[in-house]
Every structure is written in C-alpha cells, then in structure tokens.
XYZ file of C-alpha atoms in Angstrom:
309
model
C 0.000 0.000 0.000
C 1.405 3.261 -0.964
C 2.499 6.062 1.374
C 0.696 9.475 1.493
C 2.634 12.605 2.153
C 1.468 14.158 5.458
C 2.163 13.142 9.461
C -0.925 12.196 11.336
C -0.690 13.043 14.867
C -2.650 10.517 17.042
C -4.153 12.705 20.205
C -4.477 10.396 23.515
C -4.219 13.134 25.939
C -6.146 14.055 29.491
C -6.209 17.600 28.735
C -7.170 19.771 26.126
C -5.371 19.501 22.935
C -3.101 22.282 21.988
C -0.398 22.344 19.208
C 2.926 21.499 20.696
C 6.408 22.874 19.463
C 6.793 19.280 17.806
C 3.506 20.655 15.636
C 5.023 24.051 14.857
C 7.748 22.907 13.671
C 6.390 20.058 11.252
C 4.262 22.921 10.074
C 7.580 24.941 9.386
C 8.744 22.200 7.519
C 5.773 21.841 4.940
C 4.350 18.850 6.610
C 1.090 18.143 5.855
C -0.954 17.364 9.144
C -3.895 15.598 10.381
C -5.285 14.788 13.919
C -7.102 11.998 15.240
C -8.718 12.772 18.298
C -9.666 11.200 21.573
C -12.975 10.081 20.461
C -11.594 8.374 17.277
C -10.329 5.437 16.138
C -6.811 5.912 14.444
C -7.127 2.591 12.038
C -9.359 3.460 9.942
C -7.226 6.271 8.857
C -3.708 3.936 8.996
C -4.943 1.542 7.038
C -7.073 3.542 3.808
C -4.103 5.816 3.991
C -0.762 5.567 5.616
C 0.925 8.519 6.133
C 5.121 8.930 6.836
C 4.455 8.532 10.611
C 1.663 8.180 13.064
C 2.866 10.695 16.442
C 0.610 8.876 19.616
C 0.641 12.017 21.822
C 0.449 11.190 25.473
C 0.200 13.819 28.581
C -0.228 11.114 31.173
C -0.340 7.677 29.229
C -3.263 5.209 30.547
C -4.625 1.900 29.541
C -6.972 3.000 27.069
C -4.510 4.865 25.192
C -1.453 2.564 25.164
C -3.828 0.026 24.161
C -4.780 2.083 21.137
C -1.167 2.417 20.375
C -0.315 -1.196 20.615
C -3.085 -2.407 18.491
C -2.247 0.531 15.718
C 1.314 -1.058 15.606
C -0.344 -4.704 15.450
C -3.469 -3.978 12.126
C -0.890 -1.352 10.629
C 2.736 -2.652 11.259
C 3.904 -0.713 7.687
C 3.035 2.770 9.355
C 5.968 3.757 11.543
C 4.750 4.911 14.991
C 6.259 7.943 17.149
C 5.476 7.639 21.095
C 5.629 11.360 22.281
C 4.777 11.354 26.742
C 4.613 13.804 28.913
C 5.000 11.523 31.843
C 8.342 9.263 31.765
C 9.738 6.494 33.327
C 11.897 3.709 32.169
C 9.187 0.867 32.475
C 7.214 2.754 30.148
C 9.884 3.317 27.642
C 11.027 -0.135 27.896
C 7.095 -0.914 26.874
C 7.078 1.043 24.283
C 10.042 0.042 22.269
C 8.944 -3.798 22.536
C 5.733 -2.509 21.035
C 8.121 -2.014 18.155
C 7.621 1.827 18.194
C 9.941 3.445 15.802
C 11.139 6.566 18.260
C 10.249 7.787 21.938
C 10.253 11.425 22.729
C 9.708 12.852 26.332
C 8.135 16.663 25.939
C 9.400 19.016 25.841
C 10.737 16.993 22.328
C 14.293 17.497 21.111
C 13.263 19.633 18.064
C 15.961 18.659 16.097
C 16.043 15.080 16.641
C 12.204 14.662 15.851
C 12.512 16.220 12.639
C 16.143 14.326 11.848
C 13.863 11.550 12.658
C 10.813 12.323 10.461
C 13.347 13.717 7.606
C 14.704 10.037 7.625
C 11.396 8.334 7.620
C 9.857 10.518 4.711
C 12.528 9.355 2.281
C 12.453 6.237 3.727
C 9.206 5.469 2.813
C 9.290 7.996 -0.328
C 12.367 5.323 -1.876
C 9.974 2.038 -0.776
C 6.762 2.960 -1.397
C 4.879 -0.063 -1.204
C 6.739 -2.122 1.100
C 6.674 -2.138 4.560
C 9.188 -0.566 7.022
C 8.547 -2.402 10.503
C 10.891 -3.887 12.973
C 10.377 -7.614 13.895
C 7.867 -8.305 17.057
C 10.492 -8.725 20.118
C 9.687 -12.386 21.079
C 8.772 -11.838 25.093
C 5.734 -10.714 27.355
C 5.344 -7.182 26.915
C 2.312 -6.163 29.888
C 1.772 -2.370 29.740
C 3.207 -0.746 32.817
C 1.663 -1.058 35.998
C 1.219 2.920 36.672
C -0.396 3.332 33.686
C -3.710 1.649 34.225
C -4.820 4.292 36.260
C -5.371 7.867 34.769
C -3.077 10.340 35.837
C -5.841 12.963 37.767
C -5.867 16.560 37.055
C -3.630 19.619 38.682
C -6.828 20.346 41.267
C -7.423 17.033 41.983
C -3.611 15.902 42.638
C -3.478 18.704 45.249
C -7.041 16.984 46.988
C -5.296 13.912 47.086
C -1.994 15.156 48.030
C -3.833 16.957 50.978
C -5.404 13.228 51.899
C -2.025 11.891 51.709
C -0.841 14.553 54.133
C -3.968 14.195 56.951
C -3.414 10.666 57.094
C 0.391 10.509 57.338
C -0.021 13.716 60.389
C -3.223 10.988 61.833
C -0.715 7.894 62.064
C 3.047 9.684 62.532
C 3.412 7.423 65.872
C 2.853 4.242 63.630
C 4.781 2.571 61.449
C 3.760 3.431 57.524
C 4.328 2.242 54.212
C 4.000 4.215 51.039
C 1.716 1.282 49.272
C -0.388 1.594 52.496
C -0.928 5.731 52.384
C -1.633 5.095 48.091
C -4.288 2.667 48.564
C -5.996 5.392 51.244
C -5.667 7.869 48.568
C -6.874 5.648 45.482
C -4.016 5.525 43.780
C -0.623 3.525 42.955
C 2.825 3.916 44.861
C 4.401 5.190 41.909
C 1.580 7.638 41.251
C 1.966 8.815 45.083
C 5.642 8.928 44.352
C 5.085 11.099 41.831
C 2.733 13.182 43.358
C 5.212 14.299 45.943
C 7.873 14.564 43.515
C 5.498 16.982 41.592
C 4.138 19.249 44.385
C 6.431 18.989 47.106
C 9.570 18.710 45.229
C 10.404 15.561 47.655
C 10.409 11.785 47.794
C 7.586 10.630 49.995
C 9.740 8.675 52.619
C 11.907 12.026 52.503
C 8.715 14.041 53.549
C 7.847 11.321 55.944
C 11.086 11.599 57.885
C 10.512 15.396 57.928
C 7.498 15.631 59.388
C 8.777 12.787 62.317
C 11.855 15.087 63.145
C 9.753 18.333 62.956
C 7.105 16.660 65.497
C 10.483 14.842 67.204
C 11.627 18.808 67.922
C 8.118 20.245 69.047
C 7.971 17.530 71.259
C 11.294 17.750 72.942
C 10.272 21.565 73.996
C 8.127 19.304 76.662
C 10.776 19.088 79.976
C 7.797 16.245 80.763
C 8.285 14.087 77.612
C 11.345 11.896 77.784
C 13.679 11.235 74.983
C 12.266 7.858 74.771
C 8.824 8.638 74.903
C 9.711 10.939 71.937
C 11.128 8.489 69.610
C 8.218 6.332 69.403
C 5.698 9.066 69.595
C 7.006 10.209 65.959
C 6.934 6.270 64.721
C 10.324 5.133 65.012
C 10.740 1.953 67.100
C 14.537 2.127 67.880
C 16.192 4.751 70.338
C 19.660 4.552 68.549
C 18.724 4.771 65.189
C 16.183 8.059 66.415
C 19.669 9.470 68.070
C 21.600 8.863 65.027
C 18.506 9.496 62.592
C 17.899 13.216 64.701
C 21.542 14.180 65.035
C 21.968 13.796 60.671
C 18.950 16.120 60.107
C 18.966 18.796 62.987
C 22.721 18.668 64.014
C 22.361 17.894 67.396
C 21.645 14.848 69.349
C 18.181 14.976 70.912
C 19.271 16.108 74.254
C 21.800 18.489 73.335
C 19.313 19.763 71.102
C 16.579 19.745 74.428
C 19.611 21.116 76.274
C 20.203 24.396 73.523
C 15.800 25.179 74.206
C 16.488 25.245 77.711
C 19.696 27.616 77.113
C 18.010 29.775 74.641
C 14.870 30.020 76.939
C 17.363 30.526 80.002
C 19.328 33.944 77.833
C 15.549 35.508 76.480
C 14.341 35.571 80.024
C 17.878 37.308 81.206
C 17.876 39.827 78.412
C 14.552 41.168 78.935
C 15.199 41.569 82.511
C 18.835 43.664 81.424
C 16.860 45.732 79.317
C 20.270 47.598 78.497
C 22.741 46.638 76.586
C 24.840 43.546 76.794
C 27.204 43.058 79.345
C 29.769 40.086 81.053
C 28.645 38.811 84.131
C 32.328 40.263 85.623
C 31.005 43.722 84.680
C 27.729 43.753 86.383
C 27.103 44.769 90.276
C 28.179 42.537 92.767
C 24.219 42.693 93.782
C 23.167 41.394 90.118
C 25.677 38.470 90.215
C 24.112 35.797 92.263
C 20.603 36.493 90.646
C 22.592 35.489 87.393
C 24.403 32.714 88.644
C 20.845 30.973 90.584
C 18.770 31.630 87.317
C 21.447 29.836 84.883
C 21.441 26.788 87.662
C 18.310 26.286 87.287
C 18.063 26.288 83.466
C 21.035 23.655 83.439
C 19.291 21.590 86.277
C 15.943 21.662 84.436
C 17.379 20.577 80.803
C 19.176 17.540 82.993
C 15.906 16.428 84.348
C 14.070 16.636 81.223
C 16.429 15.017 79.118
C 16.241 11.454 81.799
C-alpha cells in the first residue's frame, strides 16, 4: 500500500489539545498534518491511507490509550509509529520500544532530533513505497506498565489527594507506615503517590515522611515532661539509637543536646529582657546582680538535665 505525504498526529491526551512545538515545527517544515482525536479510532485512517508517521501524543499515558497504540502497531505494522509522553519512566519506555515503536520522545521533544527523525522516515518510505518498514515483534511478554492503568488525575485534583495523603500521614506519625499503604488510602498507585510528591512537594515521599517525624520529634522535645524515649516512638520510630543517630543527621544535634540548647536559649531571652540595656559580662555587672545570674542559669542547666532522663 502506498504512502501518502502528510504526518498524522494521534491525540491520547487528558487535557485539552493544543499544538505542541513538535507541531510548529512540522508545520515549518511543509508537513502536511492531520489529527485523530480522543474520540476516534486511528485505524481506519492507517490503514485507507498511511501517512510517513503516526505521532501517539500522550500527557499522562493510561490503559486505554497505550492500548490504542499497541493495536495501531499490530493492524498497521507498515506505518511507523512515534510515542511522544509527557510523563516518563523507564518501564514505560522499555514498553514502548517492545511494542516495536519506531522513536520515543519525552516533551518538551528534542526539536531537532524529531525532525532528523521524520526527515529520515519521509525518504524512507518515499524510496519504498509499497513495502513495509517495521521492525520484527520482540519475542517476550510485553504487559503495559503497571502505573499506567490508572489515569493520571488533574492539577486540582492531585493537590485533593496530596492533601489526603498529608492528613493521614499527620493521623498515624506514631505508627509505622508504608507508602503502598498511604496510596491505597488515597486511590491511587505507589508510583503515582511517588510522583505526586515529587510533583508538588519537590520531595520523595519517605523524605517528607522523615521530615514531618523530626519536625514533630523537635516540638515535642520543647516538653521538659516528655522523655527522649517517649519521643522516639511518639514520631513512629521503634529504635532509640537509630532516632539518636537518625535526629543528630537532620537537625545537628543529638536529641538532648538539642533539648539542652531550648532550655539555654529560653534561660538567655528571660535574662535579656530583665537587662533591658545593653549587653554586658557577668564580671562587669554589680556585685548585687551576680548571684541572681548565677541561681537563674542553675536552674536552666538543672531543668534541661531532668528533662532530658
């Protein structure tokens, strides 16, 4: 079946379609174009007419729309088949090239390689018109990726379920918690979650986890009634040693040193308001004012001591 000269671009996208840069600059390059949107079937179109190369557009790729792809490459294996995603990983990519597609492109697309790419393919088929230019089936199980079969939600409903996320991990910081276990609350996959946080908090989600346990670790330690033990497994871990060692690494301090430096900061406030005058060295105050100094700073030091057993 002979080639026709233009580049259909295959739409399977969440949001509204706009043209990309890839678009522009086919357009600058006197390709002829034609779209295939959401609510159509591509094969109709591959098979009556085949153009130089079908472009599957993905934002957030889901079942539906991989599935489209894979049977495209399947009833029209002559028609050479560009993957363009919004949303990467290397699961996905490793799906797509056993699906035999001819290039992957993660947007924002490498301008020049697409249209080295398309350049290549249009004399390609131009010289073997008629024959077909496909790359043999890969011989192995080739399941589409597990974080695709959900649909990737929208920008106002990732922060709603980001927010979920949040309440339940601030509800259950004294237990033990596994990502999988906070994604199922929220309806979603691990590596959706995972990306979620990655997204809008610009961290991993074990990484905010251990955050929020050594924020709530240091609000609690301002509570001379709390011991350090109590602490630790108030904020969900289960081992004093590795809470030491975990506490020190993040806030520079061990937990009672860092109990201790409250106290002493506490301790200096209270004496500087009383000054109200400049600073001065306990040698260069009144003999009168010394032991007032000297009994308040004992009992700071005696009351980060007991708090800290």
């Amino acid at each position: 079946m002979s080639t026709h000269g233009y580049v259909l671009i295959v739409l399977r996208t969440l949001n509204n379609p706009i043209e990309k840069d890839y678009v522009l600059a086919l357009r600058k390059k006197d390709y002829p174009i034609e779209f295939v949107t959401n609510d159509q079937d591509p094969l109709p179109i591959l098979l009556s007419r085949p153009p130089i190369a079908a472009c599957f557009e993905f934002d957030y790729p889901d079942l539906k729309g991989l599935t489209d792809l894979r049977q495209a490459k399947q009833r029209a294996a002559s028609v050479p088949l560009l993957m363009i995603t919004q949303a990467h990983s290397e699961s996905l990519a490793v799906w797509a090239f056993r699906t035999r597609v001819w290039d992957y492109f993660v947007q924002p697309v490498d301008l020049a390689r697409f249209i080295g790419v398309m350049e290549s393919l249009h004399q390609l088929r131009s010289v073997n018109a008629g024959t077909q230019v496909r790359k043999q089936a890969a011989e192995v199980s080739n399941q589409i990726p597990p974080e695709a079969r959900l649909p990737c939600p929208t920008s106002s409903h990732q922060r709603v379920q980001l927010d979920r996320a949040i309440s339940y991990i601030e509800q259950h910081l004294h237990q033990k918690m596994a990502q999988a276990e906070v994604a199922e609350q929220c309806g979603i996959t691990p590596f959706q979650l995972s990306r979620l946080f990655r997204k809008l908090t610009d961290n991993t989600f074990q990484g905010f986890l251990l955050e929020r346990r050594i924020d709530e670790a240091k609000r609690l330690l301002a509570n001379p009634r709390m011991s350090v033990t109590d602490v630790c497994f108030s904020v969900g871990f289960r081992d004093l040693s590795y809470f030491t060692r975990t506490f020190q690494k993040h806030a520079g301090q061990t937990p009672t040193l860092y109990r201790q430096s409250l106290t002493t900061r506490e301790a200096f406030s209270t004496t500087g308001e009383a000054a109200k005058g400049p600073a001065k060295s306990c040698d260069a105050l009144a003999p009168a004012a010394k032991p007032a100094l000297g009994a308040g700073h004992g009992r700071g030091v005696a009351w980060s001591i007991k708090a800290s057993t």
